[in-house]
CSV table of C-alpha atoms and ligand atoms in Angstrom, one decimal:
chain,number,residue,atom,x,y,z
C,24,MET,CA,-0.2,0.1,-0.3
C,25,THR,CA,1.9,3.4,-0.8
C,26,ASP,CA,1.1,6.9,0.8
C,27,LYS,CA,0.2,9.0,-2.2
C,28,TYR,CA,0.3,12.1,0.4
C,29,ALA,CA,4.4,11.5,1.4
C,30,GLN,CA,4.7,10.9,-2.7
C,31,LEU,CA,3.4,14.3,-3.7
C,32,VAL,CA,5.1,16.5,-0.5
C,33,ASN,CA,8.8,14.9,-1.6
C,34,GLN,CA,8.8,16.5,-5.0
C,35,GLY,CA,9.2,19.3,-6.7
C,36,LEU,CA,5.8,21.4,-6.9
C,37,GLY,CA,4.7,19.4,-4.0
C,38,ARG,CA,7.1,19.6,-2.1
C,39,ASN,CA,7.1,23.8,-2.3
C,40,VAL,CA,3.3,23.5,-1.6
C,41,ALA,CA,3.8,21.6,1.4
C,42,ARG,CA,6.3,23.9,2.9
C,43,LYS,CA,4.5,27.1,2.3
C,44,LEU,CA,1.5,25.8,3.6
C,45,GLY,CA,3.7,24.1,6.8
C,46,LEU,CA,1.8,20.9,5.4
C,47,PRO,CA,3.4,17.5,7.1
C,48,GLN,CA,6.6,16.6,4.9
C,49,PRO,CA,7.6,13.1,5.9
C,50,ALA,CA,10.9,12.1,4.9
C,51,VAL,CA,11.7,9.0,2.7
C,52,LEU,CA,13.0,7.0,5.3
C,53,ARG,CA,16.6,5.2,4.9
C,54,ARG,CA,16.1,1.6,5.1
C,55,TYR,CA,18.7,-1.2,5.1
C,56,LYS,CA,19.6,-3.0,2.1
C,57,PRO,CA,22.5,-5.7,2.1
C,58,GLY,CA,25.9,-4.5,1.4
C,59,GLN,CA,25.5,-0.7,2.3
C,60,PRO,CA,27.1,0.9,4.4
C,61,LEU,CA,26.3,0.9,8.5
C,62,ILE,CA,25.8,4.8,8.1
C,63,THR,CA,27.0,7.3,6.1
C,64,GLY,CA,28.6,10.0,7.7
C,65,PRO,CA,30.9,10.8,11.0
C,66,ILE,CA,29.7,9.5,13.9
C,67,VAL,CA,30.3,11.7,17.1
C,68,VAL,CA,30.8,9.5,20.6
C,69,GLN,CA,30.5,12.2,23.5
C,70,GLY,CA,31.2,11.4,26.7
C,71,ASP,CA,34.3,11.5,29.0
C,72,SER,CA,33.9,8.1,31.1
C,73,ALA,CA,36.0,5.1,30.3
C,74,ALA,CA,32.8,3.4,28.2
C,75,ALA,CA,32.7,5.8,25.8
C,76,ASP,CA,36.4,5.7,24.8
C,77,LYS,CA,36.1,2.0,24.5
C,78,LEU,CA,32.7,2.4,22.7
C,79,ALA,CA,34.3,4.7,20.1
C,80,ALA,CA,37.5,2.2,20.0
C,81,GLU,CA,35.2,-0.5,18.9
C,82,LEU,CA,33.2,1.4,16.4
C,83,LEU,CA,36.7,2.4,14.7
C,84,ALA,CA,37.5,-1.5,14.5
C,85,TRP,CA,34.5,-1.4,12.1
C,86,ASP,CA,36.3,0.8,10.3
C,87,LEU,CA,33.7,3.9,10.7
C,88,ASP,CA,34.8,7.5,10.5
C,89,VAL,CA,34.5,8.2,14.5
C,90,ARG,CA,35.0,11.3,16.0
C,91,ARG,CA,34.8,12.2,19.8
C,92,HIS,CA,34.0,15.8,19.4
C,93,ALA,CA,32.2,17.3,16.7
C,94,VAL,CA,33.8,19.8,13.6
C,95,PRO,CA,31.0,22.4,13.3
C,96,ARG,CA,29.2,22.6,9.5
C,97,GLU,CA,30.0,19.1,9.3
C,98,LYS,CA,27.5,16.8,8.1
C,99,LEU,CA,27.1,14.2,10.7
C,100,GLY,CA,26.0,10.1,10.1
C,101,ALA,CA,25.3,9.8,14.0
C,102,ILE,CA,25.9,11.3,17.9
C,103,ILE,CA,26.1,8.6,20.2
C,104,LEU,CA,26.0,9.9,24.0
C,105,VAL,CA,27.2,7.8,26.3
C,106,LEU,CA,25.9,8.7,29.5
C,107,ASP,CA,26.7,5.9,32.1
C,108,ASP,CA,28.5,7.8,34.4
C,109,VAL,CA,25.8,10.4,35.3
C,110,ALA,CA,25.4,10.6,39.1
C,111,ARG,CA,23.2,13.8,39.2
C,112,PRO,CA,20.9,15.6,36.9
C,113,GLU,CA,23.4,18.3,37.0
C,114,ASP,CA,25.7,15.7,35.2
C,115,LEU,CA,23.1,15.5,32.0
C,116,GLU,CA,23.8,19.6,31.1
C,117,LYS,CA,27.8,19.6,29.9
C,118,PRO,CA,27.1,16.2,27.3
C,119,VAL,CA,23.1,17.4,26.3
C,120,LEU,CA,24.1,20.9,25.2
C,121,ALA,CA,27.2,19.9,23.4
C,122,ALA,CA,25.2,17.0,21.3
C,123,GLY,CA,22.4,20.1,20.5
C,124,ALA,CA,24.5,22.2,19.3
C,125,SER,CA,25.4,19.6,16.4
C,126,LEU,CA,21.7,18.6,15.8
C,127,ARG,CA,21.7,20.9,12.7
C,128,ASP,CA,24.5,19.3,11.4
C,129,LEU,CA,22.7,16.0,11.3
C,130,ALA,CA,22.6,14.4,7.7
C,131,PRO,CA,19.0,13.3,5.9
C,132,GLY,CA,18.5,9.7,8.0
C,133,ALA,CA,20.8,10.2,11.2
C,134,ARG,CA,20.8,8.6,14.4
C,135,VAL,CA,21.2,10.0,18.0
C,136,LEU,CA,21.5,7.1,20.4
C,137,THR,CA,21.6,7.7,24.0
C,138,VAL,CA,23.8,4.5,26.1
C,139,SER,CA,23.3,5.2,29.5
C,140,ARG,CA,22.2,2.5,33.2
C,141,PRO,CA,18.6,1.8,34.0
C,142,ALA,CA,17.4,4.0,37.0
C,143,SER,CA,16.7,1.6,40.1
C,144,GLU,CA,15.6,1.3,43.3
C,145,ALA,CA,18.9,0.4,44.3
C,146,ASP,CA,20.6,3.9,43.2
C,147,SER,CA,20.9,7.0,44.9
C,148,PRO,CA,17.9,9.3,44.6
C,149,ALA,CA,20.3,11.7,42.8
C,150,ALA,CA,21.6,9.1,40.3
C,151,ALA,CA,18.1,7.5,39.9
C,152,ALA,CA,16.9,10.8,38.8
C,153,ALA,CA,19.5,11.7,36.5
C,154,ARG,CA,19.4,8.0,35.3
C,155,GLN,CA,15.3,8.3,34.6
C,156,GLY,CA,16.0,12.2,33.2
C,157,VAL,CA,18.1,10.5,30.2
C,158,ASP,CA,14.7,8.8,29.4
C,159,GLY,CA,12.4,12.1,29.4
C,160,PHE,CA,15.3,14.0,27.7
C,161,LEU,CA,15.9,11.4,24.5
C,162,ARG,CA,11.8,11.0,24.1
C,163,SER,CA,11.8,14.7,23.8
C,164,LEU,CA,15.1,15.1,21.3
C,165,ALA,CA,13.3,12.2,19.2
C,166,LYS,CA,10.3,14.5,19.0
C,167,GLU,CA,12.4,17.7,18.1
C,168,LEU,CA,14.1,15.6,14.6
C,169,ARG,CA,13.7,16.2,11.3
C,170,ALA,CA,14.5,14.9,7.7
C,171,GLY,CA,14.0,11.4,8.8
C,172,ALA,CA,16.3,11.2,11.6
C,173,THR,CA,15.9,9.5,14.6
C,174,GLY,CA,16.6,8.9,18.4
C,175,ASN,CA,16.9,5.5,20.5
C,176,GLY,CA,18.7,4.8,23.8
C,177,ILE,CA,20.3,1.4,24.8
C,178,LEU,CA,20.0,0.5,28.7
C,179,LEU,CA,22.7,-1.4,29.5
C,180,SER,CA,21.5,-3.4,33.4
C,181,GLY,CA,23.9,-5.1,35.6
C,182,ASP,CA,27.3,-5.9,34.5
C,183,VAL,CA,26.7,-5.1,30.8
C,184,GLU,CA,29.3,-2.8,29.3
C,185,PRO,CA,28.4,-0.9,26.1
C,186,THR,CA,31.1,-3.2,24.3
C,187,SER,CA,29.5,-6.7,25.5
C,188,PRO,CA,28.3,-8.1,22.4
C,189,SER,CA,24.3,-7.7,22.5
C,190,ALA,CA,25.0,-3.9,23.5
C,191,LEU,CA,27.2,-3.4,20.3
C,192,ALA,CA,24.3,-4.9,17.9
C,193,ALA,CA,21.7,-3.1,19.5
C,194,VAL,CA,24.2,0.1,18.4
C,195,ARG,CA,24.6,-1.4,15.2
C,196,PHE,CA,21.1,-1.8,14.8
C,197,PHE,CA,19.9,1.6,16.1
C,198,LEU,CA,22.4,2.9,13.8
C,199,SER,CA,21.6,0.9,10.7
C,200,GLY,CA,18.5,1.4,8.3
C,201,ARG,CA,17.0,-1.4,9.9
C,202,SER,CA,15.4,0.4,12.9
C,203,ALA,CA,14.4,3.4,10.4
C,204,PHE,CA,10.6,3.1,11.7
C,205,VAL,CA,12.1,2.5,15.6
C,206,ASP,CA,12.0,6.0,17.2
C,207,GLY,CA,11.9,7.4,20.6
C,208,GLN,CA,12.4,3.8,22.6
C,209,PHE,CA,15.0,2.1,24.9
C,210,LEU,CA,16.3,-1.4,24.5
C,211,THR,CA,17.5,-2.5,27.8
C,212,VAL,CA,20.5,-5.2,27.9
C,213,SER,CA,20.6,-7.4,30.3
C,214,SER,CA,23.1,-10.0,30.3
C,215,THR,CA,26.6,-10.2,28.5
C,216,ASP,CA,25.4,-13.4,26.5
C,217,GLY,CA,25.0,-12.9,22.7
C,218,GLN,CA,27.5,-13.6,19.9
C,219,LEU,CA,28.2,-11.0,17.1
C,220,PRO,CA,28.0,-12.4,13.5
C,221,ASP,CA,30.7,-13.8,11.2
C,222,ASP,CA,28.8,-12.1,8.5
C,223,PHE,CA,26.4,-8.6,9.6
C,224,ASP,CA,24.7,-9.3,6.4
C,225,ARG,CA,23.7,-13.0,7.3
C,226,PRO,CA,22.7,-12.7,11.3
C,227,LEU,CA,20.4,-15.7,10.8
C,228,ALA,CA,22.7,-18.3,9.0
C,229,GLY,CA,21.8,-22.2,9.9
C,230,LYS,CA,19.1,-21.7,11.7
C,231,VAL,CA,15.5,-23.1,11.5
C,232,ALA,CA,12.7,-20.3,11.8
C,233,VAL,CA,8.8,-20.8,12.2
C,234,VAL,CA,6.7,-17.7,11.1
C,235,THR,CA,3.0,-18.0,12.4
C,236,GLY,CA,0.2,-15.8,9.6
C,237,ALA,CA,3.1,-15.7,6.9
C,238,ALA,CA,0.8,-16.4,3.8
C,239,ARG,CA,0.5,-12.3,3.4
C,240,GLY,CA,0.8,-8.8,5.0
C,241,ILE,CA,3.6,-8.8,7.6
C,242,GLY,CA,3.8,-12.2,8.6
C,243,ALA,CA,5.3,-12.3,4.6
C,244,GLU,CA,7.8,-9.7,5.0
C,245,ILE,CA,9.2,-11.4,8.0
C,246,ALA,CA,9.5,-14.4,6.6
C,247,ARG,CA,11.2,-12.6,3.1
C,248,THR,CA,13.8,-10.7,5.5
C,249,LEU,CA,14.7,-14.0,7.8
C,250,HIS,CA,15.2,-15.4,4.7
C,251,ARG,CA,17.2,-12.7,3.1
C,252,ASP,CA,19.4,-13.0,6.2
C,253,GLY,CA,20.0,-16.5,6.2
C,254,ALA,CA,17.1,-18.6,8.1
C,255,THR,CA,15.5,-22.1,6.8
C,256,LEU,CA,12.0,-21.5,7.0
C,257,VAL,CA,8.7,-23.3,8.0
C,258,LEU,CA,5.8,-20.6,7.3
C,259,VAL,CA,2.7,-21.6,9.0
C,260,ASP,CA,-0.9,-20.3,8.2
C,261,LEU,CA,-4.8,-21.4,8.1
C,262,PRO,CA,-5.4,-24.1,5.4
C,263,ALA,CA,-8.1,-21.4,4.0
C,264,ALA,CA,-4.9,-19.3,3.1
C,265,GLY,CA,-2.8,-22.5,1.4
C,266,ASP,CA,-2.0,-21.2,-2.2
C,267,HIS,CA,-0.7,-18.1,-0.5
C,268,LEU,CA,1.4,-19.5,2.1
C,269,ALA,CA,2.9,-21.9,-0.6
C,270,ALA,CA,3.7,-18.8,-2.7
C,271,VAL,CA,5.6,-16.8,0.0
C,272,ALA,CA,6.9,-20.2,0.5
C,273,ASN,CA,8.6,-20.9,-2.8
C,274,GLU,CA,9.9,-17.4,-3.1
C,275,VAL,CA,12.1,-18.0,-0.2
C,276,LYS,CA,12.6,-21.8,0.0
C,277,GLY,CA,11.3,-22.8,2.7
C,278,THR,CA,8.5,-25.7,3.7
C,279,ALA,CA,4.3,-24.3,4.1
C,280,LEU,CA,2.4,-25.9,6.9
C,281,GLN,CA,-1.4,-25.3,6.8
C,282,LEU,CA,-2.3,-25.3,10.7
C,283,ASP,CA,-4.3,-23.2,12.5
C,284,ILE,CA,-2.6,-22.1,15.8
C,285,SER,CA,-5.5,-22.2,17.7
C,286,ARG,CA,-5.8,-25.9,17.7
C,287,ASP,CA,-4.4,-27.7,20.9
C,288,ASP,CA,-1.8,-29.8,19.2
C,289,ALA,CA,-0.5,-27.0,17.2
C,290,GLY,CA,3.2,-26.6,19.3
C,291,GLN,CA,3.9,-30.1,18.5
C,292,ARG,CA,2.7,-30.4,15.0
C,293,ILE,CA,5.2,-27.5,14.6
C,294,ILE,CA,7.7,-29.3,16.2
C,295,GLU,CA,7.4,-32.5,13.9
C,296,HIS,CA,7.6,-30.2,10.9
C,297,ALA,CA,10.6,-28.9,11.5
C,298,VAL,CA,12.3,-31.6,12.8
C,299,GLN,CA,11.6,-33.9,9.7
C,300,ARG,CA,11.5,-31.3,6.9
C,301,HIS,CA,14.6,-29.1,8.7
C,302,ARG,CA,16.1,-31.6,11.1
C,303,ARG,CA,16.1,-28.5,13.8
C,304,LEU,CA,13.9,-25.5,15.1
C,305,GLY,CA,15.7,-22.6,16.7
C,306,ILE,CA,13.5,-19.4,16.3
C,307,MET,CA,9.9,-18.9,16.3
C,308,ILE,CA,8.1,-16.3,15.6
C,309,HIS,CA,4.4,-15.7,16.6
C,310,ASN,CA,3.4,-13.5,14.1
C,311,ALA,CA,-0.1,-14.8,13.4
C,312,GLY,CA,-3.2,-12.2,15.0
C,313,ILE,CA,-6.6,-11.2,14.3
C,314,THR,CA,-9.0,-8.2,15.2
C,315,ARG,CA,-12.4,-8.5,16.2
C,316,ASP,CA,-13.0,-4.7,16.6
C,317,LYS,CA,-16.8,-3.7,19.0
C,318,LEU,CA,-17.4,-1.5,21.8
C,319,LEU,CA,-17.1,-3.3,24.6
C,320,ALA,CA,-21.1,-2.4,25.2
C,321,ASN,CA,-22.0,-4.3,21.7
C,322,MET,CA,-19.2,-7.0,22.4
C,323,ASP,CA,-20.3,-11.2,22.0
C,324,HIS,CA,-18.7,-13.9,23.0
C,325,ALA,CA,-17.6,-15.3,19.7
C,326,ARG,CA,-15.6,-11.7,19.0
C,327,TRP,CA,-13.7,-11.7,22.4
C,328,SER,CA,-13.3,-15.4,22.5
C,329,SER,CA,-11.7,-15.8,19.3
C,330,VAL,CA,-9.1,-12.7,19.7
C,331,ILE,CA,-7.9,-14.0,22.8
C,332,ASN,CA,-7.5,-17.3,21.5
C,333,ILE,CA,-5.4,-17.1,18.5
C,334,ASN,CA,-3.9,-13.8,19.6
C,335,ILE,CA,-2.3,-14.9,23.0
C,336,ALA,CA,-3.8,-18.6,24.1
C,337,ALA,CA,-2.2,-20.3,21.2
C,338,GLN,CA,0.9,-18.6,21.5
C,339,LEU,CA,1.5,-19.8,25.1
C,340,ARG,CA,-0.1,-23.0,24.4
C,341,ILE,CA,3.1,-23.3,21.4
C,342,ASN,CA,5.5,-22.2,24.0
C,343,GLU,CA,4.7,-24.8,26.2
C,344,ALA,CA,5.4,-27.3,24.0
C,345,LEU,CA,8.2,-25.4,22.9
C,346,LEU,CA,10.4,-25.2,26.2
C,347,ALA,CA,8.9,-29.0,27.0
C,348,SER,CA,11.0,-30.0,23.1
C,349,GLU,CA,14.3,-31.2,22.9
C,350,HIS,CA,14.6,-29.9,19.5
C,351,PHE,CA,13.9,-26.6,20.4
C,352,GLY,CA,17.7,-24.9,20.5
C,353,PRO,CA,20.6,-24.0,21.3
C,354,ALA,CA,20.2,-20.8,22.5
C,355,PRO,CA,16.2,-20.8,21.3
C,356,ARG,CA,14.3,-17.2,20.0
C,357,ILE,CA,11.0,-16.3,20.7
C,358,VAL,CA,9.6,-13.2,19.1
C,359,SER,CA,6.4,-12.3,19.3
C,360,VAL,CA,4.0,-9.4,17.8
C,361,ALA,CA,2.4,-7.0,20.1
C,362,SER,CA,0.6,-4.0,19.4
C,363,THR,CA,0.7,-0.5,20.7
C,364,SER,CA,-3.4,-0.9,21.1
C,365,GLY,CA,-1.9,-3.2,23.9
C,366,ILE,CA,-0.2,0.0,25.1
C,367,ALA,CA,-2.2,2.8,25.0
C,368,GLY,CA,-5.3,1.0,24.4
C,369,ASN,CA,-7.7,2.0,21.6
C,370,ARG,CA,-11.1,2.7,21.3
C,371,GLY,CA,-13.0,-0.4,19.9
C,372,GLN,CA,-10.4,-3.1,20.4
C,373,THR,CA,-11.1,-4.3,24.0
C,374,ASN,CA,-10.5,-7.7,23.4
C,375,TYR,CA,-7.5,-7.5,20.9
C,376,ALA,CA,-5.6,-4.6,23.4
C,377,ALA,CA,-6.3,-7.7,26.1
C,378,SER,CA,-4.7,-9.9,24.2
C,379,LYS,CA,-1.8,-7.9,22.7
C,380,GLY,CA,-0.9,-6.6,26.5
C,381,GLY,CA,-1.4,-10.3,27.4
C,382,VAL,CA,1.2,-10.7,24.8
C,383,MET,CA,4.2,-8.5,26.4
C,384,GLY,CA,3.2,-10.2,30.3
C,385,MET,CA,3.8,-13.4,28.7
C,386,VAL,CA,6.8,-12.5,27.4
C,387,ARG,CA,8.0,-10.7,30.5
C,388,ALA,CA,7.5,-14.0,32.6
C,389,THR,CA,8.3,-16.6,30.0
C,390,ALA,CA,11.8,-15.0,29.6
C,391,PRO,CA,13.1,-16.2,32.9
C,392,LEU,CA,12.3,-20.0,31.7
C,393,LEU,CA,13.9,-19.4,28.2
C,394,ALA,CA,17.4,-17.4,29.8
C,395,ALA,CA,17.5,-21.1,31.6
C,396,SER,CA,18.8,-22.6,28.4
C,397,GLY,CA,20.3,-20.0,26.7
C,398,GLY,CA,17.6,-18.6,24.9
C,399,THR,CA,15.4,-15.2,24.9
C,400,ILE,CA,11.6,-14.2,24.1
C,401,ASN,CA,10.7,-10.8,23.6
C,402,ALA,CA,8.2,-8.9,21.2
C,403,VAL,CA,7.6,-6.3,19.0
C,404,ALA,CA,4.9,-3.4,18.9
C,405,PRO,CA,4.1,-2.2,15.7
C,406,GLY,CA,2.1,1.3,15.4
C,407,PHE,CA,0.8,2.4,12.2
C,408,ILE,CA,2.0,-0.1,9.4
C,409,GLU,CA,0.9,-0.1,5.9
C,410,THR,CA,-1.3,-3.4,5.2
C,411,GLU,CA,-3.8,-4.6,3.7
C,412,MET,CA,-5.9,-4.5,7.4
C,413,THR,CA,-4.6,-0.6,7.8
C,414,GLU,CA,-5.7,0.1,4.0
C,415,ARG,CA,-9.4,-1.0,5.3
C,416,ILE,CA,-9.5,1.8,7.8
C,417,PRO,CA,-11.4,5.0,6.5
C,418,PHE,CA,-9.5,7.5,4.6
C,419,ALA,CA,-9.7,10.5,7.5
C,420,LEU,CA,-8.6,8.4,10.4
C,421,ARG,CA,-5.8,6.4,8.7
C,422,GLU,CA,-5.0,9.6,7.5
C,423,ILE,CA,-4.7,10.8,11.3
C,424,ALA,CA,-3.4,7.9,12.4
C,425,ARG,CA,-0.7,7.9,9.9
C,426,ARG,CA,0.7,11.4,10.6
C,427,ALA,CA,0.6,10.9,14.5
C,428,ASN,CA,4.1,10.0,15.3
C,429,SER,CA,7.5,11.6,15.2
C,430,LEU,CA,8.0,10.4,11.5
C,431,GLN,CA,4.8,11.7,10.2
C,432,GLN,CA,3.9,8.3,8.1
C,433,GLY,CA,3.1,4.3,8.7
C,434,GLY,CA,5.8,2.2,8.4
C,435,LYS,CA,6.3,-0.6,6.2
C,436,PRO,CA,5.9,-4.1,7.0
C,437,SER,CA,9.5,-4.3,6.6
C,438,ASP,CA,10.1,-2.4,9.9
C,439,VAL,CA,8.6,-4.8,11.7
C,440,ALA,CA,10.1,-7.3,10.1
C,441,GLU,CA,13.9,-5.8,10.5
C,442,ALA,CA,13.3,-5.5,14.8
C,443,ILE,CA,12.1,-9.4,14.6
C,444,SER,CA,15.4,-10.4,12.5
C,445,PHE,CA,17.2,-8.3,15.0
C,446,LEU,CA,15.9,-10.1,17.9
C,447,ALA,CA,15.9,-13.5,16.8
C,448,SER,CA,19.4,-13.1,16.1
C,449,GLY,CA,22.1,-14.9,18.0
C,450,ALA,CA,23.7,-11.2,19.0
C,451,ALA,CA,21.0,-10.4,20.8
C,452,GLY,CA,21.3,-13.1,23.2
C,453,GLY,CA,21.6,-10.4,26.2
C,454,ILE,CA,18.3,-9.1,25.3
C,455,ASN,CA,15.6,-10.8,27.2
C,456,GLY,CA,11.8,-9.9,28.1
C,457,GLU,CA,11.9,-6.6,26.2
C,458,VAL,CA,8.9,-5.2,24.1
C,459,LEU,CA,10.4,-3.3,21.5
C,460,ARG,CA,7.6,-0.3,19.8
C,461,VAL,CA,7.8,0.1,15.9
C,462,CYS,CA,5.8,3.2,15.8
C,463,GLY,CA,8.0,6.0,14.4
C,464,GLN,CA,7.0,6.9,18.4
C,465,ASN,CA,3.6,7.4,18.0
C,466,MET,CA,2.0,10.5,19.9
C,467,VAL,CA,-1.0,8.0,20.8
C,468,GLY,CA,-1.0,7.1,24.4
C,469,ALA,CA,2.5,5.8,26.1
G,17,NAD,P1,-3.1,-9.4,8.3
G,17,NAD,O1,-4.7,-10.0,9.1
G,17,NAD,O2,-2.9,-8.9,7.4
G,17,NAD,O3,-2.4,-11.3,8.4
G,17,NAD,C1,-2.6,-12.2,9.4
G,17,NAD,C2,-2.6,-13.6,8.9
G,17,NAD,O4,-2.5,-14.6,10.2
G,17,NAD,C3,-3.0,-14.3,7.8
G,17,NAD,O5,-2.4,-14.9,6.7
G,17,NAD,C4,-4.4,-14.9,8.8
G,17,NAD,O6,-4.7,-16.4,7.5
G,17,NAD,C5,-3.2,-15.6,9.6
G,17,NAD,N1,-3.9,-16.4,11.0
G,17,NAD,C6,-4.7,-16.0,11.5
G,17,NAD,N2,-5.9,-16.4,12.5
G,17,NAD,C7,-5.0,-17.9,12.2
G,17,NAD,C8,-4.7,-18.8,12.8
G,17,NAD,N3,-5.5,-18.8,13.6
G,17,NAD,N4,-3.9,-19.9,12.4
G,17,NAD,C9,-2.7,-19.3,11.7
G,17,NAD,N5,-2.7,-18.2,11.3
G,17,NAD,C10,-4.0,-17.3,11.2
G,17,NAD,O7,-2.5,-9.1,9.5
G,17,NAD,P2,-0.7,-8.2,9.7
G,17,NAD,O8,-1.4,-6.7,9.4
G,17,NAD,O9,0.1,-8.6,8.9
G,17,NAD,O10,-0.5,-8.2,10.7
G,17,NAD,C11,0.5,-9.2,11.5
G,17,NAD,C12,0.3,-8.8,13.2
G,17,NAD,O11,0.8,-7.9,13.1
G,17,NAD,C13,-0.6,-9.2,14.0
G,17,NAD,O12,-0.7,-10.2,15.0
G,17,NAD,C14,-1.5,-8.0,14.3
G,17,NAD,O13,-2.1,-8.1,15.1
G,17,NAD,C15,-0.2,-7.5,14.1
G,17,NAD,N6,0.0,-5.8,14.0
G,17,NAD,C16,-0.4,-5.2,13.3
G,17,NAD,C17,-0.4,-4.1,12.5
G,17,NAD,C18,-0.7,-3.2,11.3
G,17,NAD,O14,-0.9,-2.3,11.6
G,17,NAD,N7,-0.9,-4.0,10.3
G,17,NAD,C19,-0.3,-3.1,13.9
G,17,NAD,C20,0.2,-3.9,15.0
G,17,NAD,C21,-0.2,-4.9,14.9
């Protein structure tokens, strides 16, 4: 589905008219293509801590143009603010004002990243204030960026260093075009687990991944992205979607499994198929989901129960089977698709939001169970994504939903898929129990 307004205001006359009238001008986002440079332009690593020095040294080893101070009027690819040592709210001023002075020099599609420690009850009140201050600072800064630039934060918990594998992997993800529609978000790295790939363009090489709801929409795009990144695929969808499923499976050289995921034996059927056809199973992507919208006053049993059953109860049953299986692993990965509706709520979607809130609760509680086997489980919460589902929204409502985020446009299915592929990778082994929003910093709710 195309955003004709965004096309119009990005060319010739349309661009001038939109500028004169002060209309939204959504930028063309910088999206990932294999082989492209991680980022174009110098990266300024700001901060005086030993961690800042170490991170700058690592980035240099990736052949990036790394500076410790900005040169005025030079177009920058990224600013990384290392704020791990802030102990009092006053400590924020020097580094953030230094970053502020460089903001006008950011290139289109640039990145601003903070690297800091999460505030916790164990901190002194002043340290917790400084650390939590980074949260408010970054989310506000992200709303000030223009021309497709984004701002995101990495939180290092416990003994995690900025040079721990998953911290570096998160830096790469946020700098790259893979994170085009992730804006104003934080990702916590909670352990030193994880292994960087030999080839950053094929981080899933050798892995067998299952994707549910893969016949169309976001699921089909997840399949294409995981295939591009090196995974072998098992694609699951309803028998009624069999033809579309077979077409996607052919495209990505995977196998198709026609299955209703709400069946009691769905987990067992998935494991048997993966083992028989591919000898193993390492990655499970829970994408299949449905909406049956109605105001609660008009909600009936069928609408409520079908949404809860397919969107969350089925995932719980399948996970139970996977966790009990000797075939799931090593270092297994589960990634579930939630929704910003489950965070901020949405009128007419009490059933859907309960199911997607449920996905996030399930992910947090399952994380320790997977950690025991060296695995992880995380969720991705998309905002407005351009799909057949959102194409059916009435025009005026769709335009409002599309523009009501910092990037002033809807995301693409590939934006969701890129975040999922990252969380499914070996390098993300230190990220567990997290919910990453892919919503362009949706203005609605949380
Ligand atoms: P979609 O309706 O285009 O595709 C969903 C797929 O799931 C379909 O192929 C369908 O046949 C399959 N499916 C449904 N029930 C199934 C079952 N019982 N067993 C097996 N397969 C089943 O939806 P989409 O827009 O691609 O959304 C994919 C996921 O992303 C869903 O979980 C949705 O809730 C979530 N999401 C979408 C958006 C958006 O803007 N499109 C936003 C937030 C979250």
